[in-house]
Amino acid sequence: MCPEVSTAQKGFGLPMAIFIITVMAFIAVAINELSDDSGSITGTNALSVRAFYAAESGANIALTLMFPPAGGGNLCTSSPIVNNLNFSAGGLSQCAVTVTCGINTSGAVTTYRLTSTGTCGSGN
């Protein structure tokens, strides 16, 4: 024989099941949002690293133009040393760099400040 169920306990399973399904749905949506954000962050980090290396390459190119091994280079000018150079090969494809130079003279010491700005990709 089945034990008798009081009227206060009847119908408790359905609301509990609906509550559990709702909570699980919210958890699934939250995991999906985290996954989307993670993919976006990974893409942005990859573009940031590529832009860093484009800027570093641009600074090296500018140093070679300023101080060539044979001497007599084009030292720091008011216009950009490297202006919107677009890379086309390897990991820096679709990247561009601009390098500007500034001079600071203090007594007999002259220092040069190169500012290299690398950009890669588009959007975020």
mmCIF file of N, CA and C in Angstrom:
data_model
loop_
_atom_site.group_PDB
_atom_site.id
_atom_site.type_symbol
_atom_site.label_atom_id
_atom_site.label_comp_id
_atom_site.label_asym_id
_atom_site.label_seq_id
_atom_site.Cartn_x
_atom_site.Cartn_y
_atom_site.Cartn_z
ATOM 1 N N MET A 1 0.820 -1.172 0.000
ATOM 2 C CA MET A 1 0.000 0.000 0.000
ATOM 3 C C MET A 1 0.874 1.249 0.000
ATOM 4 N N CYS A 2 0.370 2.254 -0.646
ATOM 5 C CA CYS A 2 1.080 3.525 -0.720
ATOM 6 C C CYS A 2 0.776 4.340 0.514
ATOM 7 N N PRO A 3 1.788 5.043 0.987
ATOM 8 C CA PRO A 3 1.504 5.921 2.115
ATOM 9 C C PRO A 3 0.636 7.082 1.648
ATOM 10 N N GLU A 4 -0.142 7.543 2.510
ATOM 11 C CA GLU A 4 -1.029 8.636 2.140
ATOM 12 C C GLU A 4 -0.268 9.954 2.151
ATOM 13 N N VAL A 5 -0.596 10.810 1.175
ATOM 14 C CA VAL A 5 0.051 12.105 1.032
ATOM 15 C C VAL A 5 -0.947 13.152 1.490
ATOM 16 N N SER A 6 -0.461 14.046 2.321
ATOM 17 C CA SER A 6 -1.365 15.091 2.808
ATOM 18 C C SER A 6 -1.619 16.099 1.695
ATOM 19 N N THR A 7 -2.678 16.822 1.797
ATOM 20 C CA THR A 7 -3.047 17.799 0.774
ATOM 21 C C THR A 7 -2.046 18.952 0.718
ATOM 22 N N ALA A 8 -1.298 19.197 1.774
ATOM 23 C CA ALA A 8 -0.320 20.280 1.776
ATOM 24 C C ALA A 8 0.882 19.938 0.903
ATOM 25 N N GLN A 9 1.151 18.642 0.658
ATOM 26 C CA GLN A 9 2.315 18.242 -0.109
ATOM 27 C C GLN A 9 1.984 17.994 -1.580
ATOM 28 N N LYS A 10 0.771 17.988 -1.967
ATOM 29 C CA LYS A 10 0.397 17.710 -3.347
ATOM 30 C C LYS A 10 0.813 18.868 -4.254
ATOM 31 N N GLY A 11 1.396 18.568 -5.417
ATOM 32 C CA GLY A 11 1.751 19.570 -6.402
ATOM 33 C C GLY A 11 3.049 20.317 -6.110
ATOM 34 N N PHE A 12 3.849 19.846 -5.182
ATOM 35 C CA PHE A 12 5.098 20.524 -4.849
ATOM 36 C C PHE A 12 6.178 20.252 -5.891
ATOM 37 N N GLY A 13 6.147 19.129 -6.574
ATOM 38 C CA GLY A 13 7.179 18.729 -7.532
ATOM 39 C C GLY A 13 7.235 19.610 -8.767
ATOM 40 N N LEU A 14 6.091 20.004 -9.308
ATOM 41 C CA LEU A 14 6.067 20.804 -10.525
ATOM 42 C C LEU A 14 6.692 22.189 -10.312
ATOM 43 N N PRO A 15 6.333 22.959 -9.295
ATOM 44 C CA PRO A 15 7.003 24.252 -9.093
ATOM 45 C C PRO A 15 8.514 24.103 -8.846
ATOM 46 N N MET A 16 8.891 23.036 -8.139
ATOM 47 C CA MET A 16 10.315 22.802 -7.882
ATOM 48 C C MET A 16 11.047 22.509 -9.194
ATOM 49 N N ALA A 17 10.467 21.721 -10.068
ATOM 50 C CA ALA A 17 11.077 21.399 -11.359
ATOM 51 C C ALA A 17 11.203 22.653 -12.223
ATOM 52 N N ILE A 18 10.184 23.479 -12.239
ATOM 53 C CA ILE A 18 10.236 24.719 -13.010
ATOM 54 C C ILE A 18 11.322 25.639 -12.460
ATOM 55 N N PHE A 19 11.453 25.726 -11.155
ATOM 56 C CA PHE A 19 12.490 26.546 -10.537
ATOM 57 C C PHE A 19 13.882 26.044 -10.923
ATOM 58 N N ILE A 20 14.101 24.756 -10.860
ATOM 59 C CA ILE A 20 15.413 24.180 -11.190
ATOM 60 C C ILE A 20 15.738 24.401 -12.669
ATOM 61 N N ILE A 21 14.761 24.215 -13.537
ATOM 62 C CA ILE A 21 14.986 24.436 -14.975
ATOM 63 C C ILE A 21 15.327 25.903 -15.238
ATOM 64 N N THR A 22 14.653 26.820 -14.550
ATOM 65 C CA THR A 22 14.931 28.251 -14.727
ATOM 66 C C THR A 22 16.346 28.588 -14.266
ATOM 67 N N VAL A 23 16.747 28.084 -13.127
ATOM 68 C CA VAL A 23 18.099 28.343 -12.611
ATOM 69 C C VAL A 23 19.147 27.780 -13.581
ATOM 70 N N MET A 24 18.919 26.573 -14.086
ATOM 71 C CA MET A 24 19.866 25.967 -15.036
ATOM 72 C C MET A 24 19.940 26.779 -16.321
ATOM 73 N N ALA A 25 18.828 27.338 -16.762
ATOM 74 C CA ALA A 25 18.832 28.173 -17.969
ATOM 75 C C ALA A 25 19.654 29.435 -17.747
ATOM 76 N N PHE A 26 19.510 30.064 -16.583
ATOM 77 C CA PHE A 26 20.307 31.245 -16.282
ATOM 78 C C PHE A 26 21.800 30.917 -16.241
ATOM 79 N N ILE A 27 22.146 29.782 -15.693
ATOM 80 C CA ILE A 27 23.547 29.361 -15.649
ATOM 81 C C ILE A 27 24.076 29.145 -17.070
ATOM 82 N N ALA A 28 23.273 28.514 -17.929
ATOM 83 C CA ALA A 28 23.691 28.276 -19.312
ATOM 84 C C ALA A 28 23.902 29.593 -20.057
ATOM 85 N N VAL A 29 23.031 30.568 -19.844
ATOM 86 C CA VAL A 29 23.173 31.878 -20.490
ATOM 87 C C VAL A 29 24.435 32.580 -19.986
ATOM 88 N N ALA A 30 24.699 32.503 -18.696
ATOM 89 C CA ALA A 30 25.897 33.146 -18.132
ATOM 90 C C ALA A 30 27.170 32.517 -18.697
ATOM 91 N N ILE A 31 27.214 31.212 -18.817
ATOM 92 C CA ILE A 31 28.385 30.535 -19.382
ATOM 93 C C ILE A 31 28.575 30.936 -20.838
ATOM 94 N N ASN A 32 27.482 31.043 -21.581
ATOM 95 C CA ASN A 32 27.562 31.455 -22.980
ATOM 96 C C ASN A 32 28.123 32.875 -23.099
ATOM 97 N N GLU A 33 27.670 33.789 -22.249
ATOM 98 C CA GLU A 33 28.171 35.165 -22.274
ATOM 99 C C GLU A 33 29.659 35.211 -21.938
ATOM 100 N N LEU A 34 30.088 34.439 -20.954
ATOM 101 C CA LEU A 34 31.507 34.400 -20.595
ATOM 102 C C LEU A 34 32.339 33.862 -21.750
ATOM 103 N N SER A 35 31.830 32.877 -22.436
ATOM 104 C CA SER A 35 32.536 32.300 -23.576
ATOM 105 C C SER A 35 32.686 33.327 -24.688
ATOM 106 N N ASP A 36 31.638 34.076 -24.985
ATOM 107 C CA ASP A 36 31.706 35.114 -26.017
ATOM 108 C C ASP A 36 32.717 36.188 -25.634
ATOM 109 N N ASP A 37 32.693 36.626 -24.370
ATOM 110 C CA ASP A 37 33.638 37.644 -23.913
ATOM 111 C C ASP A 37 35.069 37.142 -24.003
ATOM 112 N N SER A 38 35.296 35.887 -23.653
ATOM 113 C CA SER A 38 36.634 35.312 -23.700
ATOM 114 C C SER A 38 37.173 35.302 -25.122
ATOM 115 N N GLY A 39 36.343 34.966 -26.091
ATOM 116 C CA GLY A 39 36.774 34.961 -27.487
ATOM 117 C C GLY A 39 37.124 36.351 -27.970
ATOM 118 N N SER A 40 36.348 37.328 -27.575
ATOM 119 C CA SER A 40 36.601 38.715 -27.957
ATOM 120 C C SER A 40 37.902 39.216 -27.338
ATOM 121 N N ILE A 41 38.125 38.895 -26.082
ATOM 122 C CA ILE A 41 39.350 39.318 -25.395
ATOM 123 C C ILE A 41 40.568 38.676 -26.036
ATOM 124 N N THR A 42 40.473 37.409 -26.401
ATOM 125 C CA THR A 42 41.589 36.721 -27.043
ATOM 126 C C THR A 42 41.944 37.385 -28.361
ATOM 127 N N GLY A 43 40.939 37.742 -29.153
ATOM 128 C CA GLY A 43 41.192 38.425 -30.419
ATOM 129 C C GLY A 43 41.831 39.781 -30.221
ATOM 130 N N THR A 44 41.361 40.527 -29.231
ATOM 131 C CA THR A 44 41.917 41.846 -28.941
ATOM 132 C C THR A 44 43.363 41.730 -28.467
ATOM 133 N N ASN A 45 43.659 40.738 -27.646
ATOM 134 C CA ASN A 45 45.035 40.535 -27.180
ATOM 135 C C ASN A 45 45.955 40.202 -28.338
ATOM 136 N N ALA A 46 45.502 39.384 -29.267
ATOM 137 C CA ALA A 46 46.328 39.037 -30.421
ATOM 138 C C ALA A 46 46.628 40.278 -31.259
ATOM 139 N N LEU A 47 45.622 41.134 -31.477
ATOM 140 C CA LEU A 47 45.849 42.369 -32.223
ATOM 141 C C LEU A 47 46.787 43.312 -31.470
ATOM 142 N N SER A 48 46.686 43.344 -30.155
ATOM 143 C CA SER A 48 47.560 44.200 -29.353
ATOM 144 C C SER A 48 49.022 43.768 -29.470
ATOM 145 N N VAL A 49 49.247 42.472 -29.425
ATOM 146 C CA VAL A 49 50.620 41.957 -29.556
ATOM 147 C C VAL A 49 51.174 42.274 -30.938
ATOM 148 N N ARG A 50 50.361 42.083 -31.976
ATOM 149 C CA ARG A 50 50.806 42.396 -33.329
ATOM 150 C C ARG A 50 51.108 43.882 -33.474
ATOM 151 N N ALA A 51 50.278 44.749 -32.891
ATOM 152 C CA ALA A 51 50.506 46.195 -32.952
ATOM 153 C C ALA A 51 51.795 46.570 -32.221
ATOM 154 N N PHE A 52 52.070 45.911 -31.100
ATOM 155 C CA PHE A 52 53.315 46.156 -30.362
ATOM 156 C C PHE A 52 54.520 45.825 -31.238
ATOM 157 N N TYR A 53 54.497 44.667 -31.891
ATOM 158 C CA TYR A 53 55.628 44.278 -32.727
ATOM 159 C C TYR A 53 55.737 45.149 -33.975
ATOM 160 N N ALA A 54 54.622 45.641 -34.491
ATOM 161 C CA ALA A 54 54.676 46.586 -35.612
ATOM 162 C C ALA A 54 55.350 47.880 -35.161
ATOM 163 N N ALA A 55 55.001 48.367 -33.964
ATOM 164 C CA ALA A 55 55.616 49.587 -33.436
ATOM 165 C C ALA A 55 57.115 49.381 -33.192
ATOM 166 N N GLU A 56 57.475 48.221 -32.680
ATOM 167 C CA GLU A 56 58.891 47.934 -32.445
ATOM 168 C C GLU A 56 59.661 47.864 -33.762
ATOM 169 N N SER A 57 59.075 47.241 -34.766
ATOM 170 C CA SER A 57 59.713 47.169 -36.079
ATOM 171 C C SER A 57 59.860 48.558 -36.680
ATOM 172 N N GLY A 58 58.835 49.394 -36.531
ATOM 173 C CA GLY A 58 58.912 50.766 -37.027
ATOM 174 C C GLY A 58 60.010 51.556 -36.342
ATOM 175 N N ALA A 59 60.178 51.366 -35.048
ATOM 176 C CA ALA A 59 61.251 52.062 -34.322
ATOM 177 C C ALA A 59 62.615 51.601 -34.822
ATOM 178 N N ASN A 60 62.756 50.311 -35.094
ATOM 179 C CA ASN A 60 64.030 49.801 -35.619
ATOM 180 C C ASN A 60 64.313 50.356 -37.010
ATOM 181 N N ILE A 61 63.283 50.462 -37.844
ATOM 182 C CA ILE A 61 63.455 51.044 -39.179
ATOM 183 C C ILE A 61 63.876 52.509 -39.046
ATOM 184 N N ALA A 62 63.241 53.242 -38.149
ATOM 185 C CA ALA A 62 63.574 54.651 -37.943
ATOM 186 C C ALA A 62 65.015 54.809 -37.469
ATOM 187 N N LEU A 63 65.460 53.942 -36.566
ATOM 188 C CA LEU A 63 66.850 54.019 -36.098
ATOM 189 C C LEU A 63 67.828 53.766 -37.232
ATOM 190 N N THR A 64 67.483 52.836 -38.112
ATOM 191 C CA THR A 64 68.347 52.563 -39.265
ATOM 192 C C THR A 64 68.400 53.760 -40.204
ATOM 193 N N LEU A 65 67.274 54.451 -40.390
ATOM 194 C CA LEU A 65 67.256 55.641 -41.235
ATOM 195 C C LEU A 65 68.004 56.803 -40.587
ATOM 196 N N MET A 66 67.902 56.914 -39.268
ATOM 197 C CA MET A 66 68.564 58.008 -38.562
ATOM 198 C C MET A 66 70.074 57.797 -38.466
ATOM 199 N N PHE A 67 70.469 56.555 -38.214
ATOM 200 C CA PHE A 67 71.877 56.241 -38.000
ATOM 201 C C PHE A 67 72.299 55.076 -38.889
ATOM 202 N N PRO A 68 72.395 55.297 -40.212
ATOM 203 C CA PRO A 68 72.769 54.192 -41.092
ATOM 204 C C PRO A 68 74.230 53.787 -40.863
ATOM 205 N N PRO A 69 74.556 52.518 -41.146
ATOM 206 C CA PRO A 69 75.931 52.052 -40.927
ATOM 207 C C PRO A 69 76.969 52.877 -41.696
ATOM 208 N N ALA A 70 76.612 53.402 -42.869
ATOM 209 C CA ALA A 70 77.561 54.180 -43.664
ATOM 210 C C ALA A 70 77.679 55.614 -43.180
ATOM 211 N N GLY A 71 76.810 56.025 -42.252
ATOM 212 C CA GLY A 71 76.844 57.392 -41.732
ATOM 213 C C GLY A 71 76.023 58.339 -42.585
ATOM 214 N N GLY A 72 75.875 59.562 -42.099
ATOM 215 C CA GLY A 72 75.166 60.593 -42.842
ATOM 216 C C GLY A 72 73.676 60.401 -42.906
ATOM 217 N N GLY A 73 73.081 59.904 -41.873
ATOM 218 C CA GLY A 73 71.640 59.653 -41.883
ATOM 219 C C GLY A 73 70.815 60.903 -41.727
ATOM 220 N N ASN A 74 69.520 60.744 -41.914
ATOM 221 C CA ASN A 74 68.554 61.825 -41.749
ATOM 222 C C ASN A 74 68.159 61.854 -40.278
ATOM 223 N N LEU A 75 68.800 62.720 -39.526
ATOM 224 C CA LEU A 75 68.493 62.771 -38.101
ATOM 225 C C LEU A 75 67.112 63.363 -37.886
ATOM 226 N N CYS A 76 66.730 63.403 -36.681
ATOM 227 C CA CYS A 76 65.395 63.787 -36.254
ATOM 228 C C CYS A 76 64.877 65.052 -36.947
ATOM 229 N N THR A 77 63.697 64.938 -37.546
ATOM 230 C CA THR A 77 63.062 66.082 -38.200
ATOM 231 C C THR A 77 61.684 66.292 -37.595
ATOM 232 N N SER A 78 61.035 67.380 -37.992
ATOM 233 C CA SER A 78 59.708 67.659 -37.442
ATOM 234 C C SER A 78 58.638 66.750 -38.037
ATOM 235 N N SER A 79 58.864 66.246 -39.242
ATOM 236 C CA SER A 79 57.881 65.351 -39.854
ATOM 237 C C SER A 79 58.176 63.909 -39.417
ATOM 238 N N PRO A 80 57.208 63.016 -39.528
ATOM 239 C CA PRO A 80 57.454 61.629 -39.129
ATOM 240 C C PRO A 80 58.594 60.997 -39.925
ATOM 241 N N ILE A 81 59.430 60.244 -39.231
ATOM 242 C CA ILE A 81 60.525 59.535 -39.890
ATOM 243 C C ILE A 81 59.952 58.394 -40.727
ATOM 244 N N VAL A 82 59.047 57.651 -40.145
ATOM 245 C CA VAL A 82 58.320 56.591 -40.849
ATOM 246 C C VAL A 82 56.858 57.000 -40.785
ATOM 247 N N ASN A 83 56.217 57.156 -41.942
ATOM 248 C CA ASN A 83 54.841 57.650 -41.960
ATOM 249 C C ASN A 83 53.911 56.621 -42.589
ATOM 250 N N ASN A 84 53.073 56.024 -41.775
ATOM 251 C CA ASN A 84 52.037 55.090 -42.223
ATOM 252 C C ASN A 84 52.601 53.975 -43.108
ATOM 253 N N LEU A 85 53.671 53.357 -42.624
ATOM 254 C CA LEU A 85 54.263 52.220 -43.323
ATOM 255 C C LEU A 85 53.367 51.004 -43.116
ATOM 256 N N ASN A 86 52.907 50.397 -44.201
ATOM 257 C CA ASN A 86 52.047 49.219 -44.124
ATOM 258 C C ASN A 86 52.881 47.964 -44.323
ATOM 259 N N PHE A 87 52.754 47.025 -43.411
ATOM 260 C CA PHE A 87 53.445 45.748 -43.520
ATOM 261 C C PHE A 87 52.584 44.803 -44.340
ATOM 262 N N SER A 88 53.232 43.935 -45.113
ATOM 263 C CA SER A 88 52.453 43.033 -45.956
ATOM 264 C C SER A 88 52.816 41.566 -45.755
ATOM 265 N N ALA A 89 53.890 41.276 -45.072
ATOM 266 C CA ALA A 89 54.331 39.883 -44.967
ATOM 267 C C ALA A 89 54.192 39.365 -43.541
ATOM 268 N N GLY A 90 53.986 38.069 -43.446
ATOM 269 C CA GLY A 90 54.023 37.380 -42.162
ATOM 270 C C GLY A 90 52.989 37.834 -41.165
ATOM 271 N N GLY A 91 53.378 37.826 -39.903
ATOM 272 C CA GLY A 91 52.460 38.121 -38.812
ATOM 273 C C GLY A 91 52.056 39.577 -38.713
ATOM 274 N N LEU A 92 52.731 40.456 -39.449
ATOM 275 C CA LEU A 92 52.397 41.878 -39.368
ATOM 276 C C LEU A 92 51.559 42.343 -40.547
ATOM 277 N N SER A 93 51.009 41.416 -41.323
ATOM 278 C CA SER A 93 50.164 41.838 -42.440
ATOM 279 C C SER A 93 48.951 42.580 -41.889
ATOM 280 N N GLN A 94 48.519 43.574 -42.608
ATOM 281 C CA GLN A 94 47.416 44.446 -42.219
ATOM 282 C C GLN A 94 47.748 45.291 -40.986
ATOM 283 N N CYS A 95 49.037 45.511 -40.757
ATOM 284 C CA CYS A 95 49.475 46.390 -39.682
ATOM 285 C C CYS A 95 50.164 47.602 -40.300
ATOM 286 N N ALA A 96 50.112 48.717 -39.603
ATOM 287 C CA ALA A 96 50.760 49.942 -40.065
ATOM 288 C C ALA A 96 51.477 50.600 -38.887
ATOM 289 N N VAL A 97 52.485 51.418 -39.213
ATOM 290 C CA VAL A 97 53.253 52.087 -38.160
ATOM 291 C C VAL A 97 53.618 53.499 -38.610
ATOM 292 N N THR A 98 53.639 54.404 -37.633
ATOM 293 C CA THR A 98 54.128 55.766 -37.833
ATOM 294 C C THR A 98 55.100 56.065 -36.705
ATOM 295 N N VAL A 99 56.262 56.630 -37.066
ATOM 296 C CA VAL A 99 57.290 56.934 -36.068
ATOM 297 C C VAL A 99 57.634 58.413 -36.164
ATOM 298 N N THR A 100 57.551 59.105 -35.029
ATOM 299 C CA THR A 100 57.951 60.504 -34.954
ATOM 300 C C THR A 100 59.149 60.618 -34.020
ATOM 301 N N CYS A 101 59.834 61.738 -34.128
ATOM 302 C CA CYS A 101 61.058 61.928 -33.353
ATOM 303 C C CYS A 101 61.035 63.298 -32.690
ATOM 304 N N GLY A 102 61.577 63.350 -31.505
ATOM 305 C CA GLY A 102 61.740 64.612 -30.792
ATOM 306 C C GLY A 102 63.168 64.734 -30.284
ATOM 307 N N ILE A 103 63.682 65.952 -30.230
ATOM 308 C CA ILE A 103 65.059 66.211 -29.791
ATOM 309 C C ILE A 103 65.030 66.965 -28.470
ATOM 310 N N ASN A 104 65.904 66.564 -27.548
ATOM 311 C CA ASN A 104 66.078 67.266 -26.283
ATOM 312 C C ASN A 104 67.573 67.504 -26.093
ATOM 313 N N THR A 105 67.967 68.764 -26.045
ATOM 314 C CA THR A 105 69.377 69.094 -25.868
ATOM 315 C C THR A 105 69.561 69.724 -24.490
ATOM 316 N N SER A 106 70.467 69.149 -23.735
ATOM 317 C CA SER A 106 70.783 69.672 -22.411
ATOM 318 C C SER A 106 72.302 69.829 -22.337
ATOM 319 N N GLY A 107 72.760 71.054 -22.499
ATOM 320 C CA GLY A 107 74.205 71.294 -22.526
ATOM 321 C C GLY A 107 74.804 70.678 -23.781
ATOM 322 N N ALA A 108 75.791 69.808 -23.584
ATOM 323 C CA ALA A 108 76.453 69.155 -24.720
ATOM 324 C C ALA A 108 75.811 67.818 -25.065
ATOM 325 N N VAL A 109 74.766 67.440 -24.332
ATOM 326 C CA VAL A 109 74.128 66.135 -24.532
ATOM 327 C C VAL A 109 72.824 66.305 -25.300
ATOM 328 N N THR A 110 72.709 65.581 -26.397
ATOM 329 C CA THR A 110 71.483 65.591 -27.194
ATOM 330 C C THR A 110 70.849 64.212 -27.130
ATOM 331 N N THR A 111 69.576 64.176 -26.767
ATOM 332 C CA THR A 111 68.852 62.901 -26.746
ATOM 333 C C THR A 111 67.712 62.958 -27.755
ATOM 334 N N TYR A 112 67.389 61.798 -28.294
ATOM 335 C CA TYR A 112 66.310 61.665 -29.271
ATOM 336 C C TYR A 112 65.227 60.786 -28.682
ATOM 337 N N ARG A 113 63.994 61.201 -28.860
ATOM 338 C CA ARG A 113 62.861 60.391 -28.389
ATOM 339 C C ARG A 113 62.049 59.956 -29.606
ATOM 340 N N LEU A 114 62.021 58.649 -29.823
ATOM 341 C CA LEU A 114 61.214 58.092 -30.904
ATOM 342 C C LEU A 114 59.873 57.656 -30.333
ATOM 343 N N THR A 115 58.807 58.049 -31.006
ATOM 344 C CA THR A 115 57.462 57.613 -30.636
ATOM 345 C C THR A 115 56.919 56.805 -31.798
ATOM 346 N N SER A 116 56.768 55.518 -31.562
ATOM 347 C CA SER A 116 56.320 54.607 -32.610
ATOM 348 C C SER A 116 54.906 54.130 -32.291
ATOM 349 N N THR A 117 53.983 54.319 -33.235
ATOM 350 C CA THR A 117 52.596 53.924 -33.038
ATOM 351 C C THR A 117 52.235 52.861 -34.051
ATOM 352 N N GLY A 118 51.953 51.671 -33.560
ATOM 353 C CA GLY A 118 51.569 50.568 -34.432
ATOM 354 C C GLY A 118 50.079 50.288 -34.320
ATOM 355 N N THR A 119 49.450 49.999 -35.446
ATOM 356 C CA THR A 119 48.032 49.636 -35.461
ATOM 357 C C THR A 119 47.855 48.380 -36.297
ATOM 358 N N CYS A 120 46.948 47.528 -35.875
ATOM 359 C CA CYS A 120 46.649 46.297 -36.601
ATOM 360 C C CYS A 120 45.150 46.047 -36.565
ATOM 361 N N GLY A 121 44.623 45.546 -37.648
ATOM 362 C CA GLY A 121 43.210 45.180 -37.686
ATOM 363 C C GLY A 121 42.318 46.403 -37.641
ATOM 364 N N SER A 122 41.052 46.148 -37.368
ATOM 365 C CA SER A 122 40.080 47.227 -37.287
ATOM 366 C C SER A 122 39.052 46.868 -36.238
ATOM 367 N N GLY A 123 38.161 47.788 -35.964
ATOM 368 C CA GLY A 123 37.130 47.559 -34.957
ATOM 369 C C GLY A 123 37.691 47.702 -33.572
ATOM 370 N N ASN A 124 37.262 46.847 -32.647
ATOM 371 C CA ASN A 124 37.763 46.905 -31.276
ATOM 372 C C ASN A 124 39.201 46.504 -31.221
#
